[in-house]
mmCIF file of C-alpha atoms in Angstrom:
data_model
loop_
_atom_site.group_PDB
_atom_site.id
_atom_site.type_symbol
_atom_site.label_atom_id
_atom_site.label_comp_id
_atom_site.label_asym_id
_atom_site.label_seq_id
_atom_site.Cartn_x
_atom_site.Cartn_y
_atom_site.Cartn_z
ATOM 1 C CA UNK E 1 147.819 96.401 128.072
ATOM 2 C CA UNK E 2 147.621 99.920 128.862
ATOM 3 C CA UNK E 3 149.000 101.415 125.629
ATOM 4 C CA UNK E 4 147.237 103.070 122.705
ATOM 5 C CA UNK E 5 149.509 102.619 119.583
ATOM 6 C CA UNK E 6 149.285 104.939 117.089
ATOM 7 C CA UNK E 7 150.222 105.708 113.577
ATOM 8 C CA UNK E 8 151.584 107.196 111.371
ATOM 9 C CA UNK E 9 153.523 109.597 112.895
ATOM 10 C CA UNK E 10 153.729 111.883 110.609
ATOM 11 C CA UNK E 11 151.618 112.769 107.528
ATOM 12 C CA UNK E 12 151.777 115.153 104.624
ATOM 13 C CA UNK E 13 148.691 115.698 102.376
ATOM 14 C CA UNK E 14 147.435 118.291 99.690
ATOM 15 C CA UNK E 15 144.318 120.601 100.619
ATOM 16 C CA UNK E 16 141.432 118.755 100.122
ATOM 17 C CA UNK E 17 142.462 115.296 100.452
ATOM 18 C CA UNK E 18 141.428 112.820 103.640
ATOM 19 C CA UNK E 19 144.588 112.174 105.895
ATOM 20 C CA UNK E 20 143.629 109.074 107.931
ATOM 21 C CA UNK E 21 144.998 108.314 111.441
ATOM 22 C CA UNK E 22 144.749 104.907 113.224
ATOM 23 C CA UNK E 23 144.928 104.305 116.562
ATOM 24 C CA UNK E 24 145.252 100.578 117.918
ATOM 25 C CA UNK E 25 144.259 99.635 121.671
ATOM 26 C CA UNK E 26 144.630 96.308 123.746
ATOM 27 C CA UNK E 27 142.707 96.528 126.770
ATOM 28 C CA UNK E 28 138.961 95.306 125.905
ATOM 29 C CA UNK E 29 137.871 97.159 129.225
ATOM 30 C CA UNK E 30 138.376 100.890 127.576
ATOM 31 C CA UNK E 31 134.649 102.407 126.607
ATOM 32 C CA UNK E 32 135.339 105.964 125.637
ATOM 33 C CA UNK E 33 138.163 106.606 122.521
ATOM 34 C CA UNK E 34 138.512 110.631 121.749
ATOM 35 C CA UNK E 35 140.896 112.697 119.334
ATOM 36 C CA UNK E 36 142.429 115.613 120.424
ATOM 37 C CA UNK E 37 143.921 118.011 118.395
ATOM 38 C CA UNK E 38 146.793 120.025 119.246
ATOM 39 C CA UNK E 39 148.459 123.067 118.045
ATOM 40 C CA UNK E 40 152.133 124.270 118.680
ATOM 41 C CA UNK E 41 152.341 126.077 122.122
ATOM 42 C CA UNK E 42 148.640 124.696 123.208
ATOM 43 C CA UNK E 43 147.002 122.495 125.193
ATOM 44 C CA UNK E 44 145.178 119.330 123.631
ATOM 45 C CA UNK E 45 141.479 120.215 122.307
ATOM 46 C CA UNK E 46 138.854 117.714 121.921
ATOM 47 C CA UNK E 47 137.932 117.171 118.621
ATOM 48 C CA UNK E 48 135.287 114.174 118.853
ATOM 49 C CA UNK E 49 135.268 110.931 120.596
ATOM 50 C CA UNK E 50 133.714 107.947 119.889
ATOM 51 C CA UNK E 51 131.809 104.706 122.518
ATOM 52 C CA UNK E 52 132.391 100.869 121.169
ATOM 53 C CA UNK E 53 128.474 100.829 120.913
ATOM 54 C CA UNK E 54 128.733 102.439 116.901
ATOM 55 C CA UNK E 55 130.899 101.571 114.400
ATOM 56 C CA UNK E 56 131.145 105.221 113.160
ATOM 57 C CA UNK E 57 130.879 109.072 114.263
ATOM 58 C CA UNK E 58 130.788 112.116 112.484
ATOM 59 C CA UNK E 59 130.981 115.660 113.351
ATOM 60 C CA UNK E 60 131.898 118.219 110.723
ATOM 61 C CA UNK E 61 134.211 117.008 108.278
ATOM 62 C CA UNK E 62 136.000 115.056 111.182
ATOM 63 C CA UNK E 63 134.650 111.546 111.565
ATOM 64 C CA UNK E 64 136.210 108.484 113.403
ATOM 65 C CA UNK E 65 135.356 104.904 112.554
ATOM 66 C CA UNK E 66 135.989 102.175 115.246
ATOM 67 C CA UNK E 67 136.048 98.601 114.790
ATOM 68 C CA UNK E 68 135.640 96.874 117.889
ATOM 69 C CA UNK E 69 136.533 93.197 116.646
ATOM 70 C CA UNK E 70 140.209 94.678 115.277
ATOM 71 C CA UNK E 71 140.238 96.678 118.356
ATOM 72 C CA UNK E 72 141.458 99.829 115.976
ATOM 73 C CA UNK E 73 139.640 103.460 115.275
ATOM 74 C CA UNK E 74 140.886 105.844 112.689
ATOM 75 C CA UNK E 75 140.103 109.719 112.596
ATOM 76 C CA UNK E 76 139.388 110.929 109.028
ATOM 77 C CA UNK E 77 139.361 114.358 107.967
ATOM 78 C CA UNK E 78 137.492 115.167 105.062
ATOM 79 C CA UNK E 79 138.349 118.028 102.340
ATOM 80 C CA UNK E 80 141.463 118.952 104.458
ATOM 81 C CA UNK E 81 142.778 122.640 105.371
ATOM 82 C CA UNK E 82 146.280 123.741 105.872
ATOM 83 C CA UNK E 83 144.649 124.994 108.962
ATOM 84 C CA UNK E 84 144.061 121.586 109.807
ATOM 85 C CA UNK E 85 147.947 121.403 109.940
ATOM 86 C CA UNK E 86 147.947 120.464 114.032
ATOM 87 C CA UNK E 87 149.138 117.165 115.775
ATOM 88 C CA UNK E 88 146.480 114.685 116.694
ATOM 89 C CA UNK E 89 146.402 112.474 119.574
ATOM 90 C CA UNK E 90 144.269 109.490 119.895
ATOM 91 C CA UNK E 91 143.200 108.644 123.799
ATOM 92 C CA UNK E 92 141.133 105.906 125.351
ATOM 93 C CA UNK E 93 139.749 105.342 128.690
ATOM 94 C CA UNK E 94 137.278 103.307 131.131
ATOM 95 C CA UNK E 95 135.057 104.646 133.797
ATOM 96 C CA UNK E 96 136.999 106.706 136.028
ATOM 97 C CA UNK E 97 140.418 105.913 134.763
ATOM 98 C CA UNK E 98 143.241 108.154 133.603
ATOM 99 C CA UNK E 99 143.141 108.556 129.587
ATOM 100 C CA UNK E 100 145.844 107.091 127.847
ATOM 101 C CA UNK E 101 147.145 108.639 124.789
ATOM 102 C CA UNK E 102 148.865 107.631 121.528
ATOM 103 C CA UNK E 103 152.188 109.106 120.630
ATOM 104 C CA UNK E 104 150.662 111.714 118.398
ATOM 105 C CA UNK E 105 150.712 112.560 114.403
ATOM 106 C CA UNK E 106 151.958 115.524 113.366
ATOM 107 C CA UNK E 107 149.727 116.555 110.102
ATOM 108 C CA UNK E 108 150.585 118.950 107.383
ATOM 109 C CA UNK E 109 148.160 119.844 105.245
ATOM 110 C CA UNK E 110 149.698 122.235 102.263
ATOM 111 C CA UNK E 111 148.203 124.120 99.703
ATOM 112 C CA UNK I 1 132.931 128.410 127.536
ATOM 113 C CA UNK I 2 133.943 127.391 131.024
ATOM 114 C CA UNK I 3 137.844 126.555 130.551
ATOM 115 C CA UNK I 4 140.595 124.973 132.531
ATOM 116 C CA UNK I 5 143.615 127.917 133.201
ATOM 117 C CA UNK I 6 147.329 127.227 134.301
ATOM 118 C CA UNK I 7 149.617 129.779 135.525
ATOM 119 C CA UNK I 8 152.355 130.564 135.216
ATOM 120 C CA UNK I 9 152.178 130.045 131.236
ATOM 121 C CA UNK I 10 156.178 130.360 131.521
ATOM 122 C CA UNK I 11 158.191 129.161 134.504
ATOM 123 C CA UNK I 12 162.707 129.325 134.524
ATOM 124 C CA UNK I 13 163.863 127.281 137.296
ATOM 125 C CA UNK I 14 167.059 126.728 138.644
ATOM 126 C CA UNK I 15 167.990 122.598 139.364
ATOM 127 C CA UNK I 16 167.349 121.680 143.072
ATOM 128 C CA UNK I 17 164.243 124.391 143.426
ATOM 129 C CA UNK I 18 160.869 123.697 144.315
ATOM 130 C CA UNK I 19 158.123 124.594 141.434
ATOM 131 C CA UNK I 20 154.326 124.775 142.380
ATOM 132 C CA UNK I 21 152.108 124.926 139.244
ATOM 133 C CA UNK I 22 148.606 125.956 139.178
ATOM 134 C CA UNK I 23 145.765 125.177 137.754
ATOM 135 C CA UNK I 24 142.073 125.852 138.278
ATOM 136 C CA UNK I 25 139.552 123.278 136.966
ATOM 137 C CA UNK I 26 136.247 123.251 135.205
ATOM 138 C CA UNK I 27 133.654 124.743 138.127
ATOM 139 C CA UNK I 28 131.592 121.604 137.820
ATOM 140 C CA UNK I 29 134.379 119.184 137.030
ATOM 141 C CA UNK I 30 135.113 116.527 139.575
ATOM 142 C CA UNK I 31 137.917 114.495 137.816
ATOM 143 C CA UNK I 32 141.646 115.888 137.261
ATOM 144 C CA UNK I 33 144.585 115.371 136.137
ATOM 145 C CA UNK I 34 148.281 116.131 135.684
ATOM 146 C CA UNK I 35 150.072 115.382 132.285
ATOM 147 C CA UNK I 36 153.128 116.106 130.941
ATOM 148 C CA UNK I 37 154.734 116.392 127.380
ATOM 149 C CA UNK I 38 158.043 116.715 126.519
ATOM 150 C CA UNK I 39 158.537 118.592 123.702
ATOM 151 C CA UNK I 40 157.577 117.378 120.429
ATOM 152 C CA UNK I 41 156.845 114.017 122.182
ATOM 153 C CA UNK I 42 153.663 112.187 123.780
ATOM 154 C CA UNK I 43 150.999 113.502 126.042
ATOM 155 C CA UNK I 44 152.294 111.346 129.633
ATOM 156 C CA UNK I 45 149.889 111.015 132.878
ATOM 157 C CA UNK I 46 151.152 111.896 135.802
ATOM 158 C CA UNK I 47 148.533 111.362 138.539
ATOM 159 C CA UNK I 48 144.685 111.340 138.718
ATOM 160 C CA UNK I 49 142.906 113.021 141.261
ATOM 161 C CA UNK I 50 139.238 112.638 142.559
ATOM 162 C CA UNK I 51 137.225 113.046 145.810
ATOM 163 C CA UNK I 52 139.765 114.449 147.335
ATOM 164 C CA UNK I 53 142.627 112.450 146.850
ATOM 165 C CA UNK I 54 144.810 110.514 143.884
ATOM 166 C CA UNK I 55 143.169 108.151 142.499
ATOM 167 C CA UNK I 56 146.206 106.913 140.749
ATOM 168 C CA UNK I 57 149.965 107.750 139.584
ATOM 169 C CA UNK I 58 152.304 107.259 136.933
ATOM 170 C CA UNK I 59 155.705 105.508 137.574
ATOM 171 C CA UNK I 60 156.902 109.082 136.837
ATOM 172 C CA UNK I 61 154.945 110.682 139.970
ATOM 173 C CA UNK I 62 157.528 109.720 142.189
ATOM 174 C CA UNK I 63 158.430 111.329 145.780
ATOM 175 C CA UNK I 64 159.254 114.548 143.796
ATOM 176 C CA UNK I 65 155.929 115.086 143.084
ATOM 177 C CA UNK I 66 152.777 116.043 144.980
ATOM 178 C CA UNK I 67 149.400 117.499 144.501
ATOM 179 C CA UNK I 68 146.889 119.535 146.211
ATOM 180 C CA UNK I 69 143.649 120.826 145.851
ATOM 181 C CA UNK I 70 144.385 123.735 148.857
ATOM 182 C CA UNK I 71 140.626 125.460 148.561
ATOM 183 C CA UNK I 72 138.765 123.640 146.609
ATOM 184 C CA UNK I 73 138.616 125.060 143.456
ATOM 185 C CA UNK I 74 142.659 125.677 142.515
ATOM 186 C CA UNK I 75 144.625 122.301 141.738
ATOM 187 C CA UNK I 76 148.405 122.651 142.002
ATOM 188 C CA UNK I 77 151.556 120.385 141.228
ATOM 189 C CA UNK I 78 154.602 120.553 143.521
ATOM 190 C CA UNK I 79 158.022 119.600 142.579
ATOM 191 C CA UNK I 80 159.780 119.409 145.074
ATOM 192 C CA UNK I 81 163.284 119.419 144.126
ATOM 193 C CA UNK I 82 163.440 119.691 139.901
ATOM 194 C CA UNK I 83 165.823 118.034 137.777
ATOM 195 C CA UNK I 84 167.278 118.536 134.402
ATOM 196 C CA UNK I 85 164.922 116.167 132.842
ATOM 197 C CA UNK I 86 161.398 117.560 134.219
ATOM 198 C CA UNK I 87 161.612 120.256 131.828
ATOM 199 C CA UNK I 88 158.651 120.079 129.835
ATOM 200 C CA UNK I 89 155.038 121.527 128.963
ATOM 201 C CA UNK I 90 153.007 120.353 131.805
ATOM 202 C CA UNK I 91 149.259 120.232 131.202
ATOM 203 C CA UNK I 92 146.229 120.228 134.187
ATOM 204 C CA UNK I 93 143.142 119.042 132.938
ATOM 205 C CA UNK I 94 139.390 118.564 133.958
ATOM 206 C CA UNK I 95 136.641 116.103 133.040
ATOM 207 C CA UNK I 96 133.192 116.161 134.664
ATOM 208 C CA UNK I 97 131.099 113.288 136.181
ATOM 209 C CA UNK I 98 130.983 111.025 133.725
ATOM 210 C CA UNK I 99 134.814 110.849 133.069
ATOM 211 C CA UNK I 100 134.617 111.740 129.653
ATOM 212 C CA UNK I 101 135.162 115.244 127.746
ATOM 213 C CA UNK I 102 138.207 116.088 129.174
ATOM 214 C CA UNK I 103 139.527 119.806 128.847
ATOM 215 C CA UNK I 104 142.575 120.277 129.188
ATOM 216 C CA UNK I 105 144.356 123.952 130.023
ATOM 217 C CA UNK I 106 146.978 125.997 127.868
ATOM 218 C CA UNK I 107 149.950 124.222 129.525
ATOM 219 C CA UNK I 108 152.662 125.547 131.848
ATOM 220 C CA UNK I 109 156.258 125.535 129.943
ATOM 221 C CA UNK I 110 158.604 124.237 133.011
ATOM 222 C CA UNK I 111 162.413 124.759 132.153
ATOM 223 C CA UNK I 112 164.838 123.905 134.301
ATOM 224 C CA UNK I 113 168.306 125.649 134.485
#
């Protein structure tokens, strides 16, 4: 109930393409769904984050789409860089609960 | 940009020892957590902490572990007596009111010897 599953776990795209990353949750209680993005030796950084009340966010060339029916939200990154190359971490909470996080997806994004 | 800090970035401990890590929050932050990631695998709660006291723990928080928020800006974890397996990258983190946005700091590398 409490997991966020997550996949692929790993991904390898050319520069320029859109890697997609899905995230799948069960509980119907979580509200708040962010991506974090991680690079070796770092902490986790928020990238963007998403509320069940849109179907779609965008920031930048990052943008998540959430479908609240399948209970799924995917990260997209457009025109990819191989500094994009990072692992990314899908999360979810509710209210003032701890976030739960997906098992990660290492991306590699070469030239 | 306000940001959450950990020290020691680096901390070599024998088995049996007792390991405080430290962490000081967000100024304006009043949710925070502990996490832990082993290498190469997931990001894993450890406890929750909020007006004052946990607000809830992992399985993995067990009797070794404790936390404290001593003056009320640092945030520390205490292991009490480390094992082999709590060698990890452990990460404090912040969020502010509303729960959401949380930052999380650079990590303190825990091995155990």
């Amino acid at each position: 109930q409490q997991q966020v599953k997550q996949s692929p776990q790993s991904l390898i795209v050319q520069k320029g393409g859109i890697p997609i990353i899905n995230c799948a949750y069960e509980n119907t209680a979580f509200d708040y769904f962010p991506w974090y993005q991680q690079f070796p030796g770092k902490g986790p950084a928020l990238l963007i984050a998403i509320r069940p009340d849109v179907s779609e966010k965008k920031e930048g060339r990052f943008t998540i789409s959430f479908n609240k029916s399948a209970k799924q939200f995917s990260l997209h990154i457009m025109d990819s860089q191989p500094g994009d190359s990072a692992t990314y971490f899908c999360a979810a909470n509710r209210g003032n609960t701890p976030f739960v996080f997906g098992k990660g997806t290492r991306l590699s994004v070469i030239a | 940009e306000p940001e959450v800090t950990q020290t020691p970035s680096h901390q070599v401990t024998q088995m049996g020892q007792e390991v405080i890590l430290r962490c000081v929050p967000i100024s304006n932050h009043l949710y925070f957590y502990w996490y832990r990631q082993i290498l190469g695998q997931k990001v894993e709660f450890l406890v929750s902490f909020y007006n004052n006291e946990i607000s809830e723990k992992s399985e993995i928080f067990d009797d070794q572990f404790s936390v404290e928020r001593p003056d009320g800006s640092n945030f520390t974890l205490k292991i009490r007596s480390t094992k082999l397996e709590d060698s990890a990258m452990y990460f404090c983190a912040s969020a502010g009111p509303r729960n959401t946005e949380a930052f999380f700091g650079q990590g303190t590398r825990l091995t155990v010897v």
